[in-house]
Coordinates of C-alpha atoms and ligand atoms in Angstrom, one line a residue:
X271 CA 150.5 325.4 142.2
X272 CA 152.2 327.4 140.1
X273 CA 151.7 325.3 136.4
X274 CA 148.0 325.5 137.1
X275 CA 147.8 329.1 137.2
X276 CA 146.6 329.8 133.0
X277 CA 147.7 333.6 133.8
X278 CA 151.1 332.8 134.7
X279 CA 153.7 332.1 132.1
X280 CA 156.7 330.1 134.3
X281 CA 159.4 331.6 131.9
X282 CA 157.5 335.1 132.7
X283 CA 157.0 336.2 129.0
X284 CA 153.6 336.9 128.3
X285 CA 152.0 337.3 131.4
X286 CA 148.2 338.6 130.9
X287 CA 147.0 340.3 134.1
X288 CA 143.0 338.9 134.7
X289 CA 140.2 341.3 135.7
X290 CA 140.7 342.6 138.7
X291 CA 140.8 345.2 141.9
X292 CA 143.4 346.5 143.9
X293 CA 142.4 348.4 147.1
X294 CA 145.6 350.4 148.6
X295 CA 145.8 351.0 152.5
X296 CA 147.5 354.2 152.9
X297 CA 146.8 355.5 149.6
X298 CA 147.5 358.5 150.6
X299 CA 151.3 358.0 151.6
X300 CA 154.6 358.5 149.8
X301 CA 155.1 355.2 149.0
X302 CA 151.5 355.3 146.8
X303 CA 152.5 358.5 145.1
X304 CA 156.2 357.5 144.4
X305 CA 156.2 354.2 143.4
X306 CA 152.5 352.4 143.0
X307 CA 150.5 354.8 141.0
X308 CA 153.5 355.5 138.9
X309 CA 154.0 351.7 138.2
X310 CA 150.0 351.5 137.8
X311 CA 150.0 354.3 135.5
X312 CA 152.4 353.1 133.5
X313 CA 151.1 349.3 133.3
X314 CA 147.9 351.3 131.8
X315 CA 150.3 353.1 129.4
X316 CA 151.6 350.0 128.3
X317 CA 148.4 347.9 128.3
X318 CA 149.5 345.6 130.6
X319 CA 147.0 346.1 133.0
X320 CA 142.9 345.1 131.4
X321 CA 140.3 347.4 131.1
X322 CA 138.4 345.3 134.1
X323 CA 140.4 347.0 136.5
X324 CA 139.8 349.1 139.6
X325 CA 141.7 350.4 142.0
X326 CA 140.4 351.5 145.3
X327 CA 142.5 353.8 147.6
X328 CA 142.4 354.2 151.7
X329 CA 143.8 356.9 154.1
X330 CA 142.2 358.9 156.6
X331 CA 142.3 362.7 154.7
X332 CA 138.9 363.4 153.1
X333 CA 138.6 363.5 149.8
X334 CA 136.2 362.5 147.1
X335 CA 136.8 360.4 144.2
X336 CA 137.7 363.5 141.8
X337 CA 139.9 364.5 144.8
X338 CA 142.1 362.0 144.9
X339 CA 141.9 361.4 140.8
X340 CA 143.9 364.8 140.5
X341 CA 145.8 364.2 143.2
X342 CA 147.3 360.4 141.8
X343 CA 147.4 362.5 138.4
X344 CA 149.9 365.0 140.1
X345 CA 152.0 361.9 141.7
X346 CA 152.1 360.4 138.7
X347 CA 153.5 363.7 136.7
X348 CA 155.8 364.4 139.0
X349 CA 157.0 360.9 139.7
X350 CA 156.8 358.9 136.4
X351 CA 160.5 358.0 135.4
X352 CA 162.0 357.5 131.4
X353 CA 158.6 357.8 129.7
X354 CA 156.2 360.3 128.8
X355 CA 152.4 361.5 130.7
X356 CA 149.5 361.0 128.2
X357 CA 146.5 363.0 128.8
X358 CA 144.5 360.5 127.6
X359 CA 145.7 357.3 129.2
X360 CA 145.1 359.0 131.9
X361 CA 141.7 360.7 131.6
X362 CA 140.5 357.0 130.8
X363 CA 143.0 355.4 133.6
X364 CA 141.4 357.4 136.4
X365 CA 138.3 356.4 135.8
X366 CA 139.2 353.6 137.6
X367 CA 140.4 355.0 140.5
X368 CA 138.5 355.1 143.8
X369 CA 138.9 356.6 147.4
X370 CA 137.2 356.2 150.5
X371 CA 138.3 358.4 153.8
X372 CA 138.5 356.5 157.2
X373 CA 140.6 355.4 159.8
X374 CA 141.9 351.8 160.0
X375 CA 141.0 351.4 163.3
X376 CA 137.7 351.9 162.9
X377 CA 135.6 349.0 161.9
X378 CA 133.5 351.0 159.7
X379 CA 136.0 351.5 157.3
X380 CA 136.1 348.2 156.1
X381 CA 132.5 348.4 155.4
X382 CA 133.2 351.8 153.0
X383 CA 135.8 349.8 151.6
X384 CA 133.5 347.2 150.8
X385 CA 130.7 349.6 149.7
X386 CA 133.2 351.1 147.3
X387 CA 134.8 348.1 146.2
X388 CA 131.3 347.2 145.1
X389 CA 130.7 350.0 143.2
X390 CA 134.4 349.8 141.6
X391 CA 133.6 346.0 141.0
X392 CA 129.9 346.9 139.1
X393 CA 131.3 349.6 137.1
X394 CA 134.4 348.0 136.1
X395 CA 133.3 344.4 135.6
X396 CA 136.5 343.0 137.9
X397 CA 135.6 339.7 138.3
X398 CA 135.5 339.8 141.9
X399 CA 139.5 339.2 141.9
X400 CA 140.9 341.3 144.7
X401 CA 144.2 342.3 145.8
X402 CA 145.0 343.9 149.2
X403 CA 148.1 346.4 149.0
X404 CA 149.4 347.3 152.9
X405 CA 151.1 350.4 152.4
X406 CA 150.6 351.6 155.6
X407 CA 153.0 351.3 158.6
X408 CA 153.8 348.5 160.0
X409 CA 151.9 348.9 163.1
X410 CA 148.7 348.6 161.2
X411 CA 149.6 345.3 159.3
X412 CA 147.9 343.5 162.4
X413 CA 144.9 345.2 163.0
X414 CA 144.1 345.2 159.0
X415 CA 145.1 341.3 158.3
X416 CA 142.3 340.5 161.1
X417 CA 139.7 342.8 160.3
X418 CA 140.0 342.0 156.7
X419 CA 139.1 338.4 158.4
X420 CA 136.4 339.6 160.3
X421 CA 134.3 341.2 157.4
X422 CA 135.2 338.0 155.3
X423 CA 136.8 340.3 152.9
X424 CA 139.4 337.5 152.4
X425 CA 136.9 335.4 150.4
X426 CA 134.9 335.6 147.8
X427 CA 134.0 333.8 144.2
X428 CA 137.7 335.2 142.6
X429 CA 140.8 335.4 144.3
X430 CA 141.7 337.5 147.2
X431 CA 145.7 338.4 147.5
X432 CA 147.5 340.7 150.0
X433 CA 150.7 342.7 149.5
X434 CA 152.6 343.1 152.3
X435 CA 155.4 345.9 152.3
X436 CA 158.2 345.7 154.2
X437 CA 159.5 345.9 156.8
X438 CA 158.0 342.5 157.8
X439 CA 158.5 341.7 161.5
X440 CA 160.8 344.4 163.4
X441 CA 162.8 340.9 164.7
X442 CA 162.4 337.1 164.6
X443 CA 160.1 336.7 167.3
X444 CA 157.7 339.7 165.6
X445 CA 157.9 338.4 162.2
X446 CA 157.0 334.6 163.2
X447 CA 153.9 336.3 165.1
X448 CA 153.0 338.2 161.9
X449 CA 153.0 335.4 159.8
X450 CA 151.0 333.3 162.1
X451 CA 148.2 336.5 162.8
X452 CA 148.3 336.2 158.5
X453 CA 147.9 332.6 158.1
X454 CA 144.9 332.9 160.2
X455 CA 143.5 335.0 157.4
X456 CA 145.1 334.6 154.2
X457 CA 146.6 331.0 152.9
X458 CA 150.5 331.4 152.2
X459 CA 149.7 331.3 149.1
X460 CA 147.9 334.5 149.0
X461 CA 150.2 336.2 151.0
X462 CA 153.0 338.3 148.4
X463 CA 156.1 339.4 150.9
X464 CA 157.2 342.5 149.0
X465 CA 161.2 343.0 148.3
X466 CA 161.1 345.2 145.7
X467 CA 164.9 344.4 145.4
X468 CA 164.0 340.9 143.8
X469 CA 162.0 342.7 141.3
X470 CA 164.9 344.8 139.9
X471 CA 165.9 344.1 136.3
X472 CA 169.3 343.9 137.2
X473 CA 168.7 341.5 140.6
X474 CA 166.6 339.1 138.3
X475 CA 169.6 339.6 135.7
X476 CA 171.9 337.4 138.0
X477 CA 169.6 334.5 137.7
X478 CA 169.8 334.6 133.7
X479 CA 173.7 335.1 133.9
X480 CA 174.1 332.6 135.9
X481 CA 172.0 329.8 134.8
X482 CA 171.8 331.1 131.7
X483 CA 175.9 331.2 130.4
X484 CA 177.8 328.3 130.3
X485 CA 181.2 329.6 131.5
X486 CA 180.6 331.3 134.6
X487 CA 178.7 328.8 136.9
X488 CA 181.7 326.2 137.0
X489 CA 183.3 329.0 138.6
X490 CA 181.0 330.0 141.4
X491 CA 182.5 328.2 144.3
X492 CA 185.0 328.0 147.1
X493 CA 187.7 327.1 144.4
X494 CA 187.7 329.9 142.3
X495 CA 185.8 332.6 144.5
X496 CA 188.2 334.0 147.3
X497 CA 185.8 336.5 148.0
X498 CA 182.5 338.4 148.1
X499 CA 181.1 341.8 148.6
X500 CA 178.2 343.5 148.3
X501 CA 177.3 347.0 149.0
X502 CA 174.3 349.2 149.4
X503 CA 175.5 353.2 149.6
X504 CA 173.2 355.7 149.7
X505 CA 174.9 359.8 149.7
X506 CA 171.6 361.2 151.0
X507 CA 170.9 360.9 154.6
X508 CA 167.6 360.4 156.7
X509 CA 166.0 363.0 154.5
X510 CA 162.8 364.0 156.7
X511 CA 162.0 360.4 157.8
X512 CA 164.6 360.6 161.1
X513 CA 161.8 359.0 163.1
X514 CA 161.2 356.3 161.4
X515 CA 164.9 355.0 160.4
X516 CA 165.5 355.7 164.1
X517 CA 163.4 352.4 164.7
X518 CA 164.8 350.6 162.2
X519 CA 168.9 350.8 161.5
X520 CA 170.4 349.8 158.6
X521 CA 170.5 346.2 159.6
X522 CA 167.1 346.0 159.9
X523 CA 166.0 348.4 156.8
X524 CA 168.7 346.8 154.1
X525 CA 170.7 344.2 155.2
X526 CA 167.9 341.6 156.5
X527 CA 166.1 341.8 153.7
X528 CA 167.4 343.3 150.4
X529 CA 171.0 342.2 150.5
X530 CA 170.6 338.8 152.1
X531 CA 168.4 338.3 149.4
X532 CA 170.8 339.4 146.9
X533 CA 173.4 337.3 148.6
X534 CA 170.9 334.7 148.3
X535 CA 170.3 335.5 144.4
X536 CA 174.0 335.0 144.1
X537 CA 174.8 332.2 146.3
X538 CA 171.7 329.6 145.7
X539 CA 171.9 326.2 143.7
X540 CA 170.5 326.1 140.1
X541 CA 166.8 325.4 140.4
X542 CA 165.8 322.2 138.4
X543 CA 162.8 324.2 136.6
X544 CA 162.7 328.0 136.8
X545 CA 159.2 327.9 138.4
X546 CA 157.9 330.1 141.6
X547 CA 158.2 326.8 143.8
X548 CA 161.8 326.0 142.7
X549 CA 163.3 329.5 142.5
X550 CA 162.0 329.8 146.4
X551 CA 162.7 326.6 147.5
X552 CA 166.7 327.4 146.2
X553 CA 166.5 330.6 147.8
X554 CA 165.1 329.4 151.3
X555 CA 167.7 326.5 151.3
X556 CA 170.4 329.4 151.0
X557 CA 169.7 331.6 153.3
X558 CA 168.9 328.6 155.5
X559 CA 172.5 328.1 155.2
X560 CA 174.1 331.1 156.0
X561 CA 176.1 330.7 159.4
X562 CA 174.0 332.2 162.4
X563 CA 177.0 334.3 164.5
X564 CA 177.2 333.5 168.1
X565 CA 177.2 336.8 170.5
X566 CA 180.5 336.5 171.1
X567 CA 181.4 336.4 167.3
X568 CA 179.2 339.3 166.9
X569 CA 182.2 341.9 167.4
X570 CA 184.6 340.0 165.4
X571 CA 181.9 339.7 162.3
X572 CA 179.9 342.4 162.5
X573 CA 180.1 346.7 162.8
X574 CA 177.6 349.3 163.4
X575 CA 178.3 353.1 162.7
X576 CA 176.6 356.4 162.8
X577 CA 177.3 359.4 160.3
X578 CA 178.1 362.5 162.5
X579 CA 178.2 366.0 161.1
X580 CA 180.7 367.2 158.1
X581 CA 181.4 369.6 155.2
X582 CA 180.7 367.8 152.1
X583 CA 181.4 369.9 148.5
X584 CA 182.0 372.5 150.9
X585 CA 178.2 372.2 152.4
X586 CA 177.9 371.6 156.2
X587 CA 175.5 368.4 156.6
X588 CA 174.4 368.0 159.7
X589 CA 175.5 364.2 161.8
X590 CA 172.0 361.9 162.3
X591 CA 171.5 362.9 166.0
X592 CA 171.2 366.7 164.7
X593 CA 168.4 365.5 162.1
X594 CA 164.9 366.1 163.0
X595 CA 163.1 363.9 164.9
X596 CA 165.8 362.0 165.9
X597 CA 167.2 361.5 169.8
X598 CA 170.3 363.2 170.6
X599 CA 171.4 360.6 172.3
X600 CA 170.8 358.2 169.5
X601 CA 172.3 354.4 169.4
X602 CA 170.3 353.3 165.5
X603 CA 173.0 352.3 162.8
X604 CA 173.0 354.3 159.9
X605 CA 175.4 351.9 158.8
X606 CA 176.1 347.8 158.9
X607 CA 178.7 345.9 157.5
X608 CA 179.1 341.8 158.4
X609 CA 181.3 339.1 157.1
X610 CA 179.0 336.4 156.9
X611 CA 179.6 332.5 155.6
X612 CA 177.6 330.1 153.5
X613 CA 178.0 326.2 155.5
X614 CA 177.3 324.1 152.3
X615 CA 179.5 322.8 150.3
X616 CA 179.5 325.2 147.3
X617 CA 180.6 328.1 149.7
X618 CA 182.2 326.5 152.5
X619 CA 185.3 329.2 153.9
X620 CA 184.8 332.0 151.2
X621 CA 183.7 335.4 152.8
X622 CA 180.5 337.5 152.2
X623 CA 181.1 340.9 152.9
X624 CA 177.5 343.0 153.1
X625 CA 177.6 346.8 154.0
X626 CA 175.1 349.3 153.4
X627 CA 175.4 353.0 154.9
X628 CA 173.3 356.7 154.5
X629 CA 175.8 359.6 153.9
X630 CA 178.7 357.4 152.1
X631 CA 180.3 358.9 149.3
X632 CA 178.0 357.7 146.7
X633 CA 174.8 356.0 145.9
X634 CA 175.8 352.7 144.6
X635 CA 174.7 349.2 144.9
X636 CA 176.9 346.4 143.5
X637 CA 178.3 342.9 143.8
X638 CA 181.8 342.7 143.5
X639 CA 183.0 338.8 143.3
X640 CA 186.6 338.4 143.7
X641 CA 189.0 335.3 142.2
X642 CA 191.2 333.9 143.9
X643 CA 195.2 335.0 142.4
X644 CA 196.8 332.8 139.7
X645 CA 199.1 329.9 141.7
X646 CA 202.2 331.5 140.5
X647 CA 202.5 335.3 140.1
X648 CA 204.3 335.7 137.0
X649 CA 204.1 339.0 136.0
X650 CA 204.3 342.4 137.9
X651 CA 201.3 344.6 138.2
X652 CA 202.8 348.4 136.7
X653 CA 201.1 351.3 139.1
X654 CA 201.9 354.6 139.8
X655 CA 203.8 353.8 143.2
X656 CA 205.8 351.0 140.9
X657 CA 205.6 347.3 140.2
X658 CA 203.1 345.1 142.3
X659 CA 201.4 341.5 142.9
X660 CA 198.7 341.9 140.3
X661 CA 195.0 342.4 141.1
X662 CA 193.0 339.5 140.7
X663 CA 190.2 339.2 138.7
X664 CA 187.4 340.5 139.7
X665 CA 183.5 340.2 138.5
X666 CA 180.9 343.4 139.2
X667 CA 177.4 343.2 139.1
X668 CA 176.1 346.8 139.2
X669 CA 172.8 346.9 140.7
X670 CA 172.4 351.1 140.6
X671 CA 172.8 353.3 139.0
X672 CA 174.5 352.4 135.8
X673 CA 173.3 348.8 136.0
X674 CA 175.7 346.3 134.1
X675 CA 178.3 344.0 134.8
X676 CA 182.0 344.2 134.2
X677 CA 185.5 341.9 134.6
X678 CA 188.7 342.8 135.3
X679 CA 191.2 341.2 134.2
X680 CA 195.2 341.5 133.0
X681 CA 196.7 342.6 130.0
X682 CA 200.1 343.3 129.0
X683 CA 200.9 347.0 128.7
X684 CA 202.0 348.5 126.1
X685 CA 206.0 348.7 125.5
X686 CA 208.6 346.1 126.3
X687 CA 208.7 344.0 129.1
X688 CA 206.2 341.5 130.6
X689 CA 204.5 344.2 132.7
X690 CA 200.3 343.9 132.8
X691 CA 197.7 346.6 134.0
X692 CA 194.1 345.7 134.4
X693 CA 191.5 346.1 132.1
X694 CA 187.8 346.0 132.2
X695 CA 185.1 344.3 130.0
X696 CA 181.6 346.1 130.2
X697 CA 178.2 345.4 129.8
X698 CA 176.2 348.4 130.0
X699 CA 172.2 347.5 130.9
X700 CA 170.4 350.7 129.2
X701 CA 173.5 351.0 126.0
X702 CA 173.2 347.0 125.1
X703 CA 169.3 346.9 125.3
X704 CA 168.3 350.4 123.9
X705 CA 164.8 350.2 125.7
X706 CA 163.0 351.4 128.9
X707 CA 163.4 348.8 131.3
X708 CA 159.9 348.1 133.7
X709 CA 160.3 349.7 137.2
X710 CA 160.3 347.1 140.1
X711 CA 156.7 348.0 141.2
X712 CA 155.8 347.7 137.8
X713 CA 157.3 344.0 137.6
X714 CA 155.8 343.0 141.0
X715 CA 152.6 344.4 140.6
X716 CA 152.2 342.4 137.2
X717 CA 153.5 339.3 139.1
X718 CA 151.1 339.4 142.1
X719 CA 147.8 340.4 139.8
X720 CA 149.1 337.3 137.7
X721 CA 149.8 335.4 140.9
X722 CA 153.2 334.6 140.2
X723 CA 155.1 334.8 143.5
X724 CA 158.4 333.5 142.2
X725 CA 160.0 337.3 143.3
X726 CA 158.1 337.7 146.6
X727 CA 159.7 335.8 149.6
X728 CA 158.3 333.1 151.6
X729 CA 157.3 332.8 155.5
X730 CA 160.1 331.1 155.4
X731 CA 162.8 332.9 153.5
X732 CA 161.9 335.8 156.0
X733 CA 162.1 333.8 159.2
X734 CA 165.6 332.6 158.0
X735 CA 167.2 335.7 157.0
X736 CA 165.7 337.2 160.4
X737 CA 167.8 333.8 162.0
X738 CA 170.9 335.3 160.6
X739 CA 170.8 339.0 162.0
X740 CA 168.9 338.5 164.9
X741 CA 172.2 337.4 167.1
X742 CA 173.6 340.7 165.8
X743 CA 171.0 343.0 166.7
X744 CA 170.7 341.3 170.4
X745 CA 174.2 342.0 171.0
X746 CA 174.1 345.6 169.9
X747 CA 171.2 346.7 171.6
X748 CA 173.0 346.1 175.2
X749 CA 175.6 347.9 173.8
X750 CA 176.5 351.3 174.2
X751 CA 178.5 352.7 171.1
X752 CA 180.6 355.6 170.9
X753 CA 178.7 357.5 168.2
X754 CA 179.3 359.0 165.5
X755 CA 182.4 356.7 164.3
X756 CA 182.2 358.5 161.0
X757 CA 182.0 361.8 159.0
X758 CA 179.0 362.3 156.9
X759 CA 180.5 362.1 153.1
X760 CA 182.8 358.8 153.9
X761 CA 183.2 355.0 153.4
X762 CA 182.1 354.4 157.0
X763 CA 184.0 353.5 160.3
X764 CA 187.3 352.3 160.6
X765 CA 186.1 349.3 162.5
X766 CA 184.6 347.8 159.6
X767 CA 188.0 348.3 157.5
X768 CA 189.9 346.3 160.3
X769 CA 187.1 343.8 160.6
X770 CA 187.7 342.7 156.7
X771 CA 191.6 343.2 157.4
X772 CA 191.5 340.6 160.2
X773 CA 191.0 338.1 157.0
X774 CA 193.1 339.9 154.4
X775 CA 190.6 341.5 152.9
X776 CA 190.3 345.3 151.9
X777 CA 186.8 346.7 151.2
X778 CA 187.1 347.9 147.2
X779 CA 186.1 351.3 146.0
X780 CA 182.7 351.2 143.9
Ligands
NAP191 N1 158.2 355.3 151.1 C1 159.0 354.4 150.5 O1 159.8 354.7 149.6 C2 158.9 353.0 151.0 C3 159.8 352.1 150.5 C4 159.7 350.7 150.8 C5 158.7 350.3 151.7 N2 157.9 351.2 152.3 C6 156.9 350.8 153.2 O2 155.6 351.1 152.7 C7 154.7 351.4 153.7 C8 154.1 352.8 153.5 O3 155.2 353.7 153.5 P1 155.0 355.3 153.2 O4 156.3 355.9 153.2 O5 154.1 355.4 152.1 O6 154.3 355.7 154.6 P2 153.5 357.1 154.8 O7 153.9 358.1 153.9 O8 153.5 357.3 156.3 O9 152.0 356.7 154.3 C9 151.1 356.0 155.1 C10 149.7 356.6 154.9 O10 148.8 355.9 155.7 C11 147.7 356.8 156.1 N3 147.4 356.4 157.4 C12 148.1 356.6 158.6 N4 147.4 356.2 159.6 C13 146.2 355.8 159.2 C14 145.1 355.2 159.8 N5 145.0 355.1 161.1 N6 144.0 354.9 159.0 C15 144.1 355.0 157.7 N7 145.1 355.5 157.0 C16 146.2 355.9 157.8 C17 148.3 358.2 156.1 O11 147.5 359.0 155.3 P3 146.4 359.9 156.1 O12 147.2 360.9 156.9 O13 145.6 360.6 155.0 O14 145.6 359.0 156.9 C18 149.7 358.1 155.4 O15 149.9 359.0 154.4 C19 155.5 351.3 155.0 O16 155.3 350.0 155.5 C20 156.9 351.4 154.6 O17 157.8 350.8 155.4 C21 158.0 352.6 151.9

């Protein structure tokens, strides 16, 4: 339970991370260099992380222990974002870094591992508290969760943990299977669902504006709220990793798991006590509640688009079937949008608009909540094209890059006459607080070593947010789509305009 746990503070503040070891499966992949040793790094920077700690990496490319020391060291140089590389940190940080070459399929690796974890465990005095990090692909989640089993590496006199990145299942029916193959080795306790969306500063940021302010909760319902959207743009494309988006789609890669739970974030009830249990439990009922399309809805509620080739800045960029390693004939989404509705009481009728697209105009993530108009319109809004029905008020969390929040809302211009132009209030993240703000691996990793899962997701948070688009993806993978529907550098097809028009609804602008 969460309250018995002495490491784990339920309001988050001091957390104090116990002895312990981290081994990393595919240590030697971009995901390790970008974002874990970076984060780990800077934990040790910052103190956060004990000296009892050891960290043993895994991959198949040979290298020693000094090896892969100056190789994390160049990761972390090249990779470490807002704050400074201390020689010395390091020098004493990589002392507790560890490597052992071998090939997951191979049952002797897991005996290395355990060799070296030994070792790591002597020399560092870690308690025997260990946490397993998969940051390998997906296809090896299996195979490591069962021989992790078989070499009873899953017990022990501490804890045992295990990470598991995303994605988690490639469908419904997979990730029910992989939860079931993990509960057969690690309680669901033990088992730490990454989203490394929920570990955002700005993401956890909804919960304390919400719950934490008095004036904007009595709001939040079907009411006030004639409207929701929330987008995930990326600029870049595919970016050298062609074959492995073409598996997954931007359904699968953002929408069924980051922005449902944002939407989720956004939407849920209070929790009684901000606690792991409670947070979850809210969060589960949510997504529990989202309306599950049926196929024939699919087309009304639901678009899928591909980028195809196009000058941008005057640059040709080439469509996604021209990038490398992907099919010519290629039927993946490079972009989703949905309307989606909440059946509970809170959010009965109002509209959740989710998109998220590669090679949009610009990389931006925000929640835009819309009001509904004023019952009477009694002023006209002034624009350039001449007097209009004001805008209505309208509420943006900024989730990247310039995290914040701001509100629209009317004014009266200047000069005579009752004429009003919008106006903006703005909270700006980095300006208000002054100070570096933790990275989400850095957040998570302190939460799982502390064993606070409150922003991992549950076997059953997963299942249900698989519920809700696994109807879409069943429909669109008997269908044959005309792609590309849109040029590289724009805000997606025209399908997914008309699909918000059919309710009166424009998609904004970020
Ligand atoms: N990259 C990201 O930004 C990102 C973001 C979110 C989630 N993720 C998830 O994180 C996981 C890792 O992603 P990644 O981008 O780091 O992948 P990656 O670059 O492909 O790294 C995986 C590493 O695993 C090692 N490996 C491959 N086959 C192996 C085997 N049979 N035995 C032992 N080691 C093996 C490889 O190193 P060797 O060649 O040396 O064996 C490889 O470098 C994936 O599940 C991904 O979906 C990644």
């Amino acid at each position: 339970m969460a309250d018995a746990n002495p490491f784990q503070d339920p309001l988050r503040f001091e957390r104090r991370v116990p002895p312990c070891a981290i081994v990393i499966f595919g240590a030697n992949g971009d995901l390790t260099k970008r974002k874990l040793l970076p984060a780990l790094y800077r934990l040790a920077y910052e103190r956060r992380i004990p000296q009892n700690f050891a960290m043993v990496g895994n991959s198949r490319t040979p290298m020693s222990d000094e090896d892969f020391r100056q190789k994390m060291k160049e990761s972390v140089q090249k990779f470490i974002e807002n704050s400074p590389f201390d020689e010395s940190v390091w020098e004493s940080f990589e002392q507790t870094l560890y490597y052992v070459a071998g090939d997951l399929k191979d049952t002797r690796c897991y005996q290395a591992i355990q060799k070296k974890l030994a070792e790591a465990e002597q020399q560092n005095q870690t308690g025997d508290n260990v946490l397993y990090y998969l940051s390998t692909q997906p296809s090896y989640y299996e195979i490591v969760i069962e021989q992790l089993g078989k070499h009873t590496m899953n017990r022990g006199k501490g804890w045992r943990r295990i990470v598991i990145e995303k994605p988690f299942g490639h469908d419904l029916a997979s990730a029910h299977k992989l939860n079931q193959q993990t509960h057969e080795v690690f309680p669901e306790e033990d088992v730490y669902r990454i989203d490394h969306y929920l570990g955002k500063e700005t993401v956890q940021n909804i919960l304390a504006f919400r719950f934490g302010n008095g004036i904007f909760e009595p709001l939040w319902n079907r009411r006030y709220v004639n409207n929701v959207q929330i987008t995930a743009a990326e600029s870049i494309g595919v970016e050298g990793r062609g074959a492995y988006y073409q598996e997954a789609g931007a359904l699968r890669d953002m929408i069924q798991n980051h922005l449902l739970q944002v939407m989720a974030t956004v939407t849920m009830e209070p929790p009684t006590v901000f606690d792991a249990t409670n947070v979850r439990d809210e969060r589960a009922k949510l997504l529990r509640a989202i309306r599950v399309m049926k196929p024939e809805q699919v087309p009304l509620y639901a678009v899928a688009g591909q980028y195809g080739p196009a000058k941008i800045g005057g640059q040709q960029v080439p469509g996604f079937r021209q990038e490398e390693g992907v099919d010519p004939e290629s039927q993946t989404d490079t972009y989703a949008a949905g309307t989606f509705f909440v059946d509970n009481w809170r959010w009965a009728g109002v509209p959740f608009y989710i998109r998220s697209g590669k090679r949009l105009p610009k990389r931006v993530t925000d929640i835009a909540i819309q009001f509904n108009a004023p019952p009477l319109a009694m002023f006209q809004q002034e624009t350039r094209m001449g007097p209009r029905a004001p805008r209505p008020n309208l509420l943006v969390l900024r989730i990247q890059p310039e995290e914040g929040i701001s509100l629209r809302f009317l004014s009266k211009s200047p000069g005579s006459g009752m004429r009003v132009r919008p106006v903006s209030m703005d909270f700006n993240y980095g300006s208000s607080f002054g100070e570096r703000s933790p990275s989400a691996y850095e957040t998570l990793l302190v939460d799982v070593m502390t064993g606070d899962p409150t922003l991992y997701t549950r076997q059953d948070m997963v299942e249900a947010s698989w519920k809700v688009v696994q109807p879409i993806l069943d429909v669109w993978q008997n269908q044959k789509f005309n792609f590309p529907n849109y040029d590289a550098g724009t805000w997606g097809p025209r399908e997914s305009d008309e699909m918000l028009a059919r309710q009166g609804h424009v998609w904004r602008t970020p």
